[in-house]
PDB file of N, CA and C in Angstrom:
ATOM      1  N   MET Z 724       0.765  -1.462  -0.153  1.00 44.00           N
ATOM      2  CA  MET Z 724      -0.004   0.154  -0.167  1.00 44.00           C
ATOM      3  C   MET Z 724       0.529   1.180   0.180  1.00 44.00           C
ATOM      4  N   ARG Z 725       1.885   1.241   0.654  1.00 50.00           N
ATOM      5  CA  ARG Z 725       2.867   2.188   1.052  1.00 50.00           C
ATOM      6  C   ARG Z 725       3.352   2.589  -0.342  1.00 50.00           C
ATOM      7  N   GLY Z 726       3.856   1.632  -1.365  1.00 51.00           N
ATOM      8  CA  GLY Z 726       4.461   2.246  -2.418  1.00 51.00           C
ATOM      9  C   GLY Z 726       3.441   2.389  -3.153  1.00 51.00           C
ATOM     10  N   LEU Z 727       2.035   1.974  -3.295  1.00 48.00           N
ATOM     11  CA  LEU Z 727       1.380   2.275  -4.225  1.00 48.00           C
ATOM     12  C   LEU Z 727       0.981   3.819  -4.357  1.00 48.00           C
ATOM     13  N   PHE Z 728       0.702   4.456  -2.749  1.00 52.00           N
ATOM     14  CA  PHE Z 728       0.414   5.776  -2.328  1.00 52.00           C
ATOM     15  C   PHE Z 728       1.608   6.748  -2.992  1.00 52.00           C
ATOM     16  N   CYS Z 729       2.906   5.920  -2.886  1.00 52.00           N
ATOM     17  CA  CYS Z 729       4.208   6.716  -3.314  1.00 52.00           C
ATOM     18  C   CYS Z 729       4.281   6.748  -4.708  1.00 52.00           C
ATOM     19  N   PHE Z 730       3.798   5.864  -5.267  1.00 53.00           N
ATOM     20  CA  PHE Z 730       4.150   6.060  -7.012  1.00 53.00           C
ATOM     21  C   PHE Z 730       2.843   7.268  -7.382  1.00 53.00           C
ATOM     22  N   LEU Z 731       1.468   6.935  -6.655  1.00 53.00           N
ATOM     23  CA  LEU Z 731       0.300   7.876  -6.769  1.00 53.00           C
ATOM     24  C   LEU Z 731       0.899   9.468  -6.813  1.00 53.00           C
ATOM     25  N   VAL Z 732       1.464   9.751  -5.622  1.00 57.00           N
ATOM     26  CA  VAL Z 732       1.851  11.161  -5.063  1.00 57.00           C
ATOM     27  C   VAL Z 732       2.798  11.592  -6.430  1.00 57.00           C
ATOM     28  N   LEU Z 733       4.137  10.981  -6.344  1.00 57.00           N
ATOM     29  CA  LEU Z 733       4.801  10.992  -7.369  1.00 57.00           C
ATOM     30  C   LEU Z 733       4.704  11.134  -8.670  1.00 57.00           C
ATOM     31  N   MET Z 734       3.344  10.331  -9.133  1.00 55.00           N
ATOM     32  CA  MET Z 734       2.824  10.682 -10.807  1.00 55.00           C
ATOM     33  C   MET Z 734       2.133  11.984 -10.675  1.00 55.00           C
ATOM     34  N   SER Z 735       1.422  12.346 -10.054  1.00 54.00           N
ATOM     35  CA  SER Z 735       0.529  13.319  -9.882  1.00 54.00           C
ATOM     36  C   SER Z 735       1.196  14.490 -10.163  1.00 54.00           C
ATOM     37  N   ALA Z 736       2.548  14.986  -9.666  1.00 47.00           N
ATOM     38  CA  ALA Z 736       3.037  16.078 -10.326  1.00 47.00           C
ATOM     39  C   ALA Z 736       3.455  16.089 -11.664  1.00 47.00           C
ATOM     40  N   SER Z 737       3.701  14.948 -12.360  1.00 48.00           N
ATOM     41  CA  SER Z 737       3.571  14.868 -13.894  1.00 48.00           C
ATOM     42  C   SER Z 737       2.767  14.723 -14.474  1.00 48.00           C
ATOM     43  N   ALA Z 738       1.693  14.647 -14.078  1.00 50.00           N
ATOM     44  CA  ALA Z 738       0.235  14.406 -14.715  1.00 50.00           C
ATOM     45  C   ALA Z 738      -0.156  14.937 -15.946  1.00 50.00           C
ATOM     46  N   ALA Z 739       0.018  16.503 -15.931  1.00 48.00           N
ATOM     47  CA  ALA Z 739      -0.158  17.513 -17.094  1.00 48.00           C
ATOM     48  C   ALA Z 739       1.201  17.208 -17.922  1.00 48.00           C
ATOM     49  N   ALA Z 740       2.083  16.638 -17.775  1.00 49.00           N
ATOM     50  CA  ALA Z 740       3.411  16.460 -18.346  1.00 49.00           C
ATOM     51  C   ALA Z 740       3.201  15.777 -19.624  1.00 49.00           C
ATOM     52  N   ALA Z 741       3.534  15.715 -20.572  1.00 53.00           N
ATOM     53  CA  ALA Z 741       3.630  14.706 -21.891  1.00 53.00           C
ATOM     54  C   ALA Z 741       4.291  13.834 -21.430  1.00 53.00           C
ATOM     55  N   GLU Z 742       5.350  13.645 -20.705  1.00 58.00           N
ATOM     56  CA  GLU Z 742       6.230  12.816 -20.219  1.00 58.00           C
ATOM     57  C   GLU Z 742       6.004  12.433 -18.940  1.00 58.00           C
ATOM     58  N   PRO Z 743       5.801  11.593 -17.998  1.00 60.00           N
ATOM     59  CA  PRO Z 743       6.104  11.525 -16.614  1.00 60.00           C
ATOM     60  C   PRO Z 743       7.527  12.322 -16.649  1.00 60.00           C
ATOM     61  N   VAL Z 744       7.543  12.803 -15.453  1.00 62.00           N
ATOM     62  CA  VAL Z 744       8.977  13.038 -14.539  1.00 62.00           C
ATOM     63  C   VAL Z 744       8.854  12.895 -13.322  1.00 62.00           C
ATOM     64  N   ILE Z 745       9.574  12.158 -12.716  1.00 72.00           N
ATOM     65  CA  ILE Z 745       9.773  11.660 -11.814  1.00 72.00           C
ATOM     66  C   ILE Z 745      10.639  12.068 -10.642  1.00 72.00           C
ATOM     67  N   PRO Z 746      10.400  13.239  -9.478  1.00 73.00           N
ATOM     68  CA  PRO Z 746      11.612  13.758  -9.075  1.00 73.00           C
ATOM     69  C   PRO Z 746      12.530  12.890  -8.081  1.00 73.00           C
ATOM     70  N   GLN Z 747      13.662  13.121  -7.893  1.00 88.00           N
ATOM     71  CA  GLN Z 747      14.049  12.281  -7.269  1.00 88.00           C
ATOM     72  C   GLN Z 747      15.265  13.185  -6.559  1.00 88.00           C
ATOM     73  N   VAL Z 748      15.233  14.364  -6.200  1.00 95.00           N
ATOM     74  CA  VAL Z 748      15.525  15.393  -5.401  1.00 95.00           C
ATOM     75  C   VAL Z 748      14.617  15.954  -4.337  1.00 95.00           C
ATOM     76  N   ILE Z 749      14.869  15.551  -3.073  1.00 95.00           N
ATOM     77  CA  ILE Z 749      14.023  16.356  -1.985  1.00 95.00           C
ATOM     78  C   ILE Z 749      14.641  17.750  -1.476  1.00 95.00           C
ATOM     79  N   ARG Z 750      14.098  18.630  -1.799  1.00 96.00           N
ATOM     80  CA  ARG Z 750      14.269  20.288  -1.323  1.00 96.00           C
ATOM     81  C   ARG Z 750      13.987  20.667   0.320  1.00 96.00           C
ATOM     82  N   VAL Z 751      14.627  21.099   1.033  1.00 93.00           N
ATOM     83  CA  VAL Z 751      14.320  21.690   2.079  1.00 93.00           C
ATOM     84  C   VAL Z 751      15.162  23.072   2.322  1.00 93.00           C
ATOM     85  N   ALA Z 752      14.831  23.870   3.126  1.00 89.00           N
ATOM     86  CA  ALA Z 752      15.329  25.295   2.778  1.00 89.00           C
ATOM     87  C   ALA Z 752      16.493  25.438   3.664  1.00 89.00           C
ATOM     88  N   ALA Z 753      17.455  26.006   3.865  1.00 89.00           N
ATOM     89  CA  ALA Z 753      19.184  25.908   4.354  1.00 89.00           C
ATOM     90  C   ALA Z 753      18.757  26.309   5.692  1.00 89.00           C
ATOM     91  N   ASP Z 754      17.660  27.144   5.965  1.00 86.00           N
ATOM     92  CA  ASP Z 754      17.814  27.703   7.397  1.00 86.00           C
ATOM     93  C   ASP Z 754      16.443  26.952   8.079  1.00 86.00           C
ATOM     94  N   ALA Z 755      15.553  25.985   7.426  1.00 79.00           N
ATOM     95  CA  ALA Z 755      14.727  25.101   8.035  1.00 79.00           C
ATOM     96  C   ALA Z 755      15.195  24.508   9.373  1.00 79.00           C
ATOM     97  N   PRO Z 756      13.893  24.092  10.263  1.00 71.00           N
ATOM     98  CA  PRO Z 756      14.296  23.744  11.442  1.00 71.00           C
ATOM     99  C   PRO Z 756      15.006  22.464  11.061  1.00 71.00           C
ATOM    100  N   GLU Z 757      15.162  21.565  12.697  1.00 75.00           N
ATOM    101  CA  GLU Z 757      15.899  20.442  12.578  1.00 75.00           C
ATOM    102  C   GLU Z 757      14.803  19.606  12.070  1.00 75.00           C
ATOM    103  N   THR Z 758      13.708  19.610  12.549  1.00 71.00           N
ATOM    104  CA  THR Z 758      12.418  18.600  12.541  1.00 71.00           C
ATOM    105  C   THR Z 758      12.123  18.524  10.947  1.00 71.00           C
ATOM    106  N   SER Z 759      12.405  19.534  10.331  1.00 75.00           N
ATOM    107  CA  SER Z 759      12.336  19.555   8.501  1.00 75.00           C
ATOM    108  C   SER Z 759      13.207  18.802   8.142  1.00 75.00           C
ATOM    109  N   ARG Z 760      14.335  19.102   8.176  1.00 82.00           N
ATOM    110  CA  ARG Z 760      15.838  18.269   7.802  1.00 82.00           C
ATOM    111  C   ARG Z 760      15.421  16.728   7.947  1.00 82.00           C
ATOM    112  N   PHE Z 761      15.002  16.570   9.661  1.00 82.00           N
ATOM    113  CA  PHE Z 761      14.816  15.419   9.564  1.00 82.00           C
ATOM    114  C   PHE Z 761      13.515  14.539   9.015  1.00 82.00           C
ATOM    115  N   ALA Z 762      12.415  15.461   8.618  1.00 82.00           N
ATOM    116  CA  ALA Z 762      11.444  15.128   7.610  1.00 82.00           C
ATOM    117  C   ALA Z 762      12.165  14.619   6.208  1.00 82.00           C
ATOM    118  N   ALA Z 763      12.969  15.493   5.886  1.00 89.00           N
ATOM    119  CA  ALA Z 763      13.509  15.416   4.599  1.00 89.00           C
ATOM    120  C   ALA Z 763      14.237  14.056   4.660  1.00 89.00           C
ATOM    121  N   THR Z 764      15.244  13.604   5.938  1.00 92.00           N
ATOM    122  CA  THR Z 764      16.104  12.482   5.628  1.00 92.00           C
ATOM    123  C   THR Z 764      14.793  11.329   5.710  1.00 92.00           C
ATOM    124  N   GLU Z 765      13.822  11.209   6.731  1.00 92.00           N
ATOM    125  CA  GLU Z 765      12.621  10.126   6.797  1.00 92.00           C
ATOM    126  C   GLU Z 765      12.113   9.824   5.728  1.00 92.00           C
ATOM    127  N   LEU Z 766      11.661  10.716   5.039  1.00 92.00           N
ATOM    128  CA  LEU Z 766      11.010  10.587   3.436  1.00 92.00           C
ATOM    129  C   LEU Z 766      12.205  10.250   2.178  1.00 92.00           C
ATOM    130  N   GLN Z 767      13.281  10.622   2.570  1.00 94.00           N
ATOM    131  CA  GLN Z 767      14.152   9.729   1.753  1.00 94.00           C
ATOM    132  C   GLN Z 767      14.516   8.859   1.944  1.00 94.00           C
ATOM    133  N   ARG Z 768      14.424   8.249   3.325  1.00 94.00           N
ATOM    134  CA  ARG Z 768      14.677   6.394   3.757  1.00 94.00           C
ATOM    135  C   ARG Z 768      13.620   5.772   3.403  1.00 94.00           C
ATOM    136  N   VAL Z 769      12.139   6.291   3.521  1.00 93.00           N
ATOM    137  CA  VAL Z 769      10.892   5.771   3.071  1.00 93.00           C
ATOM    138  C   VAL Z 769      10.614   5.602   1.384  1.00 93.00           C
ATOM    139  N   LEU Z 770      10.997   6.641   0.694  1.00 92.00           N
ATOM    140  CA  LEU Z 770      11.059   6.383  -0.836  1.00 92.00           C
ATOM    141  C   LEU Z 770      12.375   5.531  -1.264  1.00 92.00           C
ATOM    142  N   LYS Z 771      13.335   5.520  -0.749  1.00 92.00           N
ATOM    143  CA  LYS Z 771      14.436   4.124  -1.037  1.00 92.00           C
ATOM    144  C   LYS Z 771      13.758   3.129  -0.977  1.00 92.00           C
ATOM    145  N   ARG Z 772      13.061   2.712   0.440  1.00 92.00           N
ATOM    146  CA  ARG Z 772      12.131   1.460   0.338  1.00 92.00           C
ATOM    147  C   ARG Z 772      11.422   1.168  -0.221  1.00 92.00           C
ATOM    148  N   ALA Z 773      10.566   2.344  -0.714  1.00 91.00           N
ATOM    149  CA  ALA Z 773       9.273   1.805  -1.242  1.00 91.00           C
ATOM    150  C   ALA Z 773       9.893   2.016  -2.660  1.00 91.00           C
ATOM    151  N   THR Z 774      10.865   2.293  -3.376  1.00 88.00           N
ATOM    152  CA  THR Z 774      10.903   2.557  -4.795  1.00 88.00           C
ATOM    153  C   THR Z 774      12.207   1.965  -5.206  1.00 88.00           C
ATOM    154  N   GLY Z 775      12.952   1.808  -4.263  1.00 90.00           N
ATOM    155  CA  GLY Z 775      14.414   1.522  -4.389  1.00 90.00           C
ATOM    156  C   GLY Z 775      15.148   2.665  -5.150  1.00 90.00           C
ATOM    157  N   ALA Z 776      14.724   3.795  -5.323  1.00 89.00           N
ATOM    158  CA  ALA Z 776      15.109   4.996  -5.891  1.00 89.00           C
ATOM    159  C   ALA Z 776      16.146   5.481  -4.800  1.00 89.00           C
ATOM    160  N   GLU Z 777      17.237   6.367  -5.443  1.00 91.00           N
ATOM    161  CA  GLU Z 777      17.868   7.227  -4.539  1.00 91.00           C
ATOM    162  C   GLU Z 777      16.959   8.893  -4.521  1.00 91.00           C
ATOM    163  N   TYR Z 778      17.220   9.376  -3.373  1.00 94.00           N
ATOM    164  CA  TYR Z 778      16.819  10.756  -3.532  1.00 94.00           C
ATOM    165  C   TYR Z 778      18.009  11.491  -3.208  1.00 94.00           C
ATOM    166  N   ARG Z 779      18.091  12.769  -3.733  1.00 94.00           N
ATOM    167  CA  ARG Z 779      19.249  13.363  -2.839  1.00 94.00           C
ATOM    168  C   ARG Z 779      18.658  14.771  -2.437  1.00 94.00           C
ATOM    169  N   ILE Z 780      18.993  14.738  -1.135  1.00 96.00           N
ATOM    170  CA  ILE Z 780      18.287  16.241  -0.130  1.00 96.00           C
ATOM    171  C   ILE Z 780      19.528  17.105  -0.358  1.00 96.00           C
ATOM    172  N   THR Z 781      18.682  18.281  -0.880  1.00 96.00           N
ATOM    173  CA  THR Z 781      19.314  19.480  -1.442  1.00 96.00           C
ATOM    174  C   THR Z 781      18.691  20.514  -0.454  1.00 96.00           C
ATOM    175  N   HIS Z 782      19.612  21.421   0.007  1.00 94.00           N
ATOM    176  CA  HIS Z 782      18.755  22.939   0.135  1.00 94.00           C
ATOM    177  C   HIS Z 782      18.833  23.938  -0.656  1.00 94.00           C
ATOM    178  N   GLU Z 783      19.483  24.105  -2.009  1.00 93.00           N
ATOM    179  CA  GLU Z 783      19.486  24.567  -2.981  1.00 93.00           C
ATOM    180  C   GLU Z 783      18.525  24.704  -3.883  1.00 93.00           C
ATOM    181  N   ALA Z 784      18.295  25.621  -4.620  1.00 89.00           N
ATOM    182  CA  ALA Z 784      17.078  25.499  -5.842  1.00 89.00           C
ATOM    183  C   ALA Z 784      17.783  24.685  -7.218  1.00 89.00           C
ATOM    184  N   VAL Z 785      17.070  23.647  -7.375  1.00 89.00           N
ATOM    185  CA  VAL Z 785      17.458  22.805  -8.596  1.00 89.00           C
ATOM    186  C   VAL Z 785      16.597  22.854  -9.807  1.00 89.00           C
ATOM    187  N   ASP Z 786      17.261  22.798 -11.017  1.00 89.00           N
ATOM    188  CA  ASP Z 786      16.276  22.756 -12.386  1.00 89.00           C
ATOM    189  C   ASP Z 786      15.815  21.541 -12.340  1.00 89.00           C
ATOM    190  N   ALA Z 787      15.677  20.613 -11.779  1.00 89.00           N
ATOM    191  CA  ALA Z 787      15.267  19.270 -12.257  1.00 89.00           C
ATOM    192  C   ALA Z 787      13.779  19.702 -11.023  1.00 89.00           C
ATOM    193  N   PRO Z 788      12.649  18.432 -11.383  1.00 92.00           N
ATOM    194  CA  PRO Z 788      11.739  18.512 -10.445  1.00 92.00           C
ATOM    195  C   PRO Z 788      12.128  17.831  -9.071  1.00 92.00           C
ATOM    196  N   ALA Z 789      11.347  18.791  -8.034  1.00 94.00           N
ATOM    197  CA  ALA Z 789      11.856  18.079  -6.892  1.00 94.00           C
ATOM    198  C   ALA Z 789      10.714  18.013  -6.077  1.00 94.00           C
ATOM    199  N   ILE Z 790      10.841  17.016  -4.720  1.00 94.00           N
ATOM    200  CA  ILE Z 790       9.922  17.113  -3.685  1.00 94.00           C
ATOM    201  C   ILE Z 790      10.348  18.155  -2.545  1.00 94.00           C
ATOM    202  N   ARG Z 791       9.501  18.809  -2.239  1.00 94.00           N
ATOM    203  CA  ARG Z 791       9.770  20.181  -1.167  1.00 94.00           C
ATOM    204  C   ARG Z 791       9.106  19.937  -0.125  1.00 94.00           C
ATOM    205  N   ILE Z 792       9.771  20.028   1.068  1.00 92.00           N
ATOM    206  CA  ILE Z 792       9.151  20.221   2.554  1.00 92.00           C
ATOM    207  C   ILE Z 792       9.174  21.727   3.096  1.00 92.00           C
ATOM    208  N   GLU Z 793       7.970  22.449   2.882  1.00 88.00           N
ATOM    209  CA  GLU Z 793       7.718  23.366   3.219  1.00 88.00           C
ATOM    210  C   GLU Z 793       6.770  24.002   4.686  1.00 88.00           C
ATOM    211  N   SER Z 794       6.768  25.089   5.027  1.00 80.00           N
ATOM    212  CA  SER Z 794       5.847  25.122   6.457  1.00 80.00           C
ATOM    213  C   SER Z 794       4.840  26.086   6.036  1.00 80.00           C
ATOM    214  N   ASP Z 795       3.563  26.356   6.604  1.00 79.00           N
ATOM    215  CA  ASP Z 795       2.584  27.179   6.403  1.00 79.00           C
ATOM    216  C   ASP Z 795       1.982  27.382   7.798  1.00 79.00           C
ATOM    217  N   ASN Z 796       2.009  28.707   8.359  1.00 77.00           N
ATOM    218  CA  ASN Z 796       1.671  28.553   9.440  1.00 77.00           C
ATOM    219  C   ASN Z 796      -0.343  28.853   9.469  1.00 77.00           C
ATOM    220  N   SER Z 797      -0.314  29.167   7.868  1.00 84.00           N
ATOM    221  CA  SER Z 797      -2.092  29.566   8.270  1.00 84.00           C
ATOM    222  C   SER Z 797      -2.839  27.899   8.233  1.00 84.00           C
ATOM    223  N   LEU Z 798      -2.300  26.640   7.705  1.00 78.00           N
ATOM    224  CA  LEU Z 798      -2.770  25.756   8.159  1.00 78.00           C
ATOM    225  C   LEU Z 798      -3.161  25.310   9.178  1.00 78.00           C
ATOM    226  N   PRO Z 799      -4.484  24.390   9.565  1.00 84.00           N
ATOM    227  CA  PRO Z 799      -4.408  24.148  10.757  1.00 84.00           C
ATOM    228  C   PRO Z 799      -3.395  23.419  11.458  1.00 84.00           C
ATOM    229  N   HIS Z 800      -3.593  23.499  13.013  1.00 77.00           N
ATOM    230  CA  HIS Z 800      -2.493  22.313  13.808  1.00 77.00           C
ATOM    231  C   HIS Z 800      -2.459  21.212  13.022  1.00 77.00           C
ATOM    232  N   ASP Z 801      -1.148  20.384  12.462  1.00 77.00           N
ATOM    233  CA  ASP Z 801      -1.254  19.504  12.127  1.00 77.00           C
ATOM    234  C   ASP Z 801      -1.549  18.868  11.312  1.00 77.00           C
ATOM    235  N   GLY Z 802      -2.418  20.135  10.453  1.00 79.00           N
ATOM    236  CA  GLY Z 802      -2.926  20.128   9.019  1.00 79.00           C
ATOM    237  C   GLY Z 802      -1.798  19.954   7.926  1.00 79.00           C
ATOM    238  N   PHE Z 803      -2.104  19.342   6.544  1.00 82.00           N
ATOM    239  CA  PHE Z 803      -0.892  19.653   5.798  1.00 82.00           C
ATOM    240  C   PHE Z 803      -1.616  19.340   4.407  1.00 82.00           C
ATOM    241  N   VAL Z 804      -0.963  19.547   3.171  1.00 88.00           N
ATOM    242  CA  VAL Z 804      -1.399  19.717   2.019  1.00 88.00           C
ATOM    243  C   VAL Z 804      -0.320  18.805   1.131  1.00 88.00           C
ATOM    244  N   ILE Z 805      -0.484  18.252   0.388  1.00 92.00           N
ATOM    245  CA  ILE Z 805       0.209  17.592  -0.967  1.00 92.00           C
ATOM    246  C   ILE Z 805      -0.183  18.047  -1.969  1.00 92.00           C
ATOM    247  N   ARG Z 806       0.792  19.027  -3.086  1.00 93.00           N
ATOM    248  CA  ARG Z 806       0.091  19.245  -3.980  1.00 93.00           C
ATOM    249  C   ARG Z 806       0.949  19.598  -4.956  1.00 93.00           C
ATOM    250  N   ALA Z 807       0.997  19.484  -6.442  1.00 94.00           N
ATOM    251  CA  ALA Z 807       1.691  19.709  -7.237  1.00 94.00           C
ATOM    252  C   ALA Z 807       2.168  21.278  -7.820  1.00 94.00           C
ATOM    253  N   GLU Z 808       3.159  21.305  -8.118  1.00 92.00           N
ATOM    254  CA  GLU Z 808       3.377  23.245  -8.222  1.00 92.00           C
ATOM    255  C   GLU Z 808       4.390  23.093  -9.197  1.00 92.00           C
ATOM    256  N   SER Z 809       4.304  23.412 -10.645  1.00 89.00           N
ATOM    257  CA  SER Z 809       4.994  23.005 -11.516  1.00 89.00           C
ATOM    258  C   SER Z 809       5.298  21.934 -11.745  1.00 89.00           C
ATOM    259  N   ARG Z 810       6.579  21.616 -11.953  1.00 90.00           N
ATOM    260  CA  ARG Z 810       6.918  20.082 -11.663  1.00 90.00           C
ATOM    261  C   ARG Z 810       7.607  19.157 -10.284  1.00 90.00           C
ATOM    262  N   ASP Z 811       7.257  20.197  -9.395  1.00 92.00           N
ATOM    263  CA  ASP Z 811       7.678  19.753  -7.950  1.00 92.00           C
ATOM    264  C   ASP Z 811       6.031  19.070  -7.463  1.00 92.00           C
ATOM    265  N   ILE Z 812       6.583  18.441  -6.260  1.00 92.00           N
ATOM    266  CA  ILE Z 812       5.541  18.251  -5.622  1.00 92.00           C
ATOM    267  C   ILE Z 812       6.117  18.468  -4.272  1.00 92.00           C
ATOM    268  N   VAL Z 813       5.096  19.249  -3.168  1.00 93.00           N
ATOM    269  CA  VAL Z 813       5.038  20.142  -2.777  1.00 93.00           C
ATOM    270  C   VAL Z 813       4.528  19.477  -1.195  1.00 93.00           C
ATOM    271  N   ILE Z 814       5.091  19.423  -0.100  1.00 91.00           N
ATOM    272  CA  ILE Z 814       4.055  18.667   1.095  1.00 91.00           C
ATOM    273  C   ILE Z 814       4.664  19.790   2.092  1.00 91.00           C
ATOM    274  N   THR Z 815       3.509  20.613   2.491  1.00 83.00           N
ATOM    275  CA  THR Z 815       3.360  21.637   3.034  1.00 83.00           C
ATOM    276  C   THR Z 815       2.458  21.135   4.709  1.00 83.00           C
ATOM    277  N   GLY Z 816       3.028  21.752   5.568  1.00 76.00           N
ATOM    278  CA  GLY Z 816       2.570  21.712   6.776  1.00 76.00           C
ATOM    279  C   GLY Z 816       2.343  22.793   7.685  1.00 76.00           C
ATOM    280  N   ASN Z 817       1.831  22.825   8.694  1.00 71.00           N
ATOM    281  CA  ASN Z 817       1.587  23.921   9.631  1.00 71.00           C
ATOM    282  C   ASN Z 817       3.262  24.544  10.199  1.00 71.00           C
ATOM    283  N   ASP Z 818       3.096  23.547  10.468  1.00 63.00           N
ATOM    284  CA  ASP Z 818       5.066  24.158  11.463  1.00 63.00           C
ATOM    285  C   ASP Z 818       5.983  22.474  10.746  1.00 63.00           C
ATOM    286  N   ALA Z 819       7.129  22.849  11.330  1.00 42.00           N
ATOM    287  CA  ALA Z 819       7.988  21.684  10.728  1.00 42.00           C
ATOM    288  C   ALA Z 819       7.727  20.108  11.645  1.00 42.00           C
ATOM    289  N   VAL Z 820       7.216  20.279  12.551  1.00 51.00           N
ATOM    290  CA  VAL Z 820       6.738  18.949  12.940  1.00 51.00           C
ATOM    291  C   VAL Z 820       5.810  18.248  12.476  1.00 51.00           C
ATOM    292  N   SER Z 821       4.634  18.817  11.969  1.00 45.00           N
ATOM    293  CA  SER Z 821       3.460  18.293  11.127  1.00 45.00           C
ATOM    294  C   SER Z 821       4.194  17.652  10.146  1.00 45.00           C
ATOM    295  N   SER Z 822       5.130  18.508   9.075  1.00 48.00           N
ATOM    296  CA  SER Z 822       5.728  18.185   7.776  1.00 48.00           C
ATOM    297  C   SER Z 822       6.603  17.130   7.946  1.00 48.00           C
ATOM    298  N   MET Z 823       7.011  16.919   9.472  1.00 50.00           N
ATOM    299  CA  MET Z 823       7.914  15.669   9.227  1.00 50.00           C
ATOM    300  C   MET Z 823       6.849  14.199   9.642  1.00 50.00           C
ATOM    301  N   ARG Z 824       5.680  14.624  10.621  1.00 54.00           N
ATOM    302  CA  ARG Z 824       4.753  13.344  10.774  1.00 54.00           C
ATOM    303  C   ARG Z 824       4.196  12.985   9.289  1.00 54.00           C
ATOM    304  N   ASN Z 825       4.156  14.062   8.551  1.00 56.00           N
ATOM    305  CA  ASN Z 825       3.068  13.462   7.315  1.00 56.00           C
ATOM    306  C   ASN Z 825       4.185  12.978   6.213  1.00 56.00           C
ATOM    307  N   SER Z 826       5.380  13.326   6.189  1.00 55.00           N
ATOM    308  CA  SER Z 826       6.473  12.705   5.286  1.00 55.00           C
ATOM    309  C   SER Z 826       6.665  11.139   5.710  1.00 55.00           C
ATOM    310  N   ARG Z 827       6.274  11.037   6.964  1.00 55.00           N
ATOM    311  CA  ARG Z 827       6.509   9.822   7.700  1.00 55.00           C
ATOM    312  C   ARG Z 827       5.271   8.979   7.260  1.00 55.00           C
ATOM    313  N   GLY Z 828       4.005   9.420   7.935  1.00 55.00           N
ATOM    314  CA  GLY Z 828       2.903   8.975   8.149  1.00 55.00           C
ATOM    315  C   GLY Z 828       1.939   8.655   6.647  1.00 55.00           C
ATOM    316  N   SER Z 829       2.150   9.377   5.633  1.00 53.00           N
ATOM    317  CA  SER Z 829       2.026   9.218   4.710  1.00 53.00           C
ATOM    318  C   SER Z 829       2.500   8.257   3.614  1.00 53.00           C
ATOM    319  N   LEU Z 830       3.514   8.036   3.865  1.00 52.00           N
ATOM    320  CA  LEU Z 830       4.215   7.086   2.756  1.00 52.00           C
ATOM    321  C   LEU Z 830       4.343   6.042   3.677  1.00 52.00           C
TER     322      LEU Z 830
END
């Protein structure tokens, strides 16, 4: 089940593209709290286990599609959104803790 969900999330970012593009980069801000950096590492581990693919974690902007972990205080506490934005998949949580829980629990 975890692998199926992971596949569906990754494919949602490329649904509008002519050819599917699966991001293999996880981007988290350089000044992100420790919990967000942990979320990126945990997401990397889960994706490796679910897909076998190596996902590189970066703090830099990249030209390739990426999975981004972000924070948005306008969301309810422990609320989160997974959305496609351009070629990226964005996991946004109310705070770094909710981003961490959702990168871990959803996949």
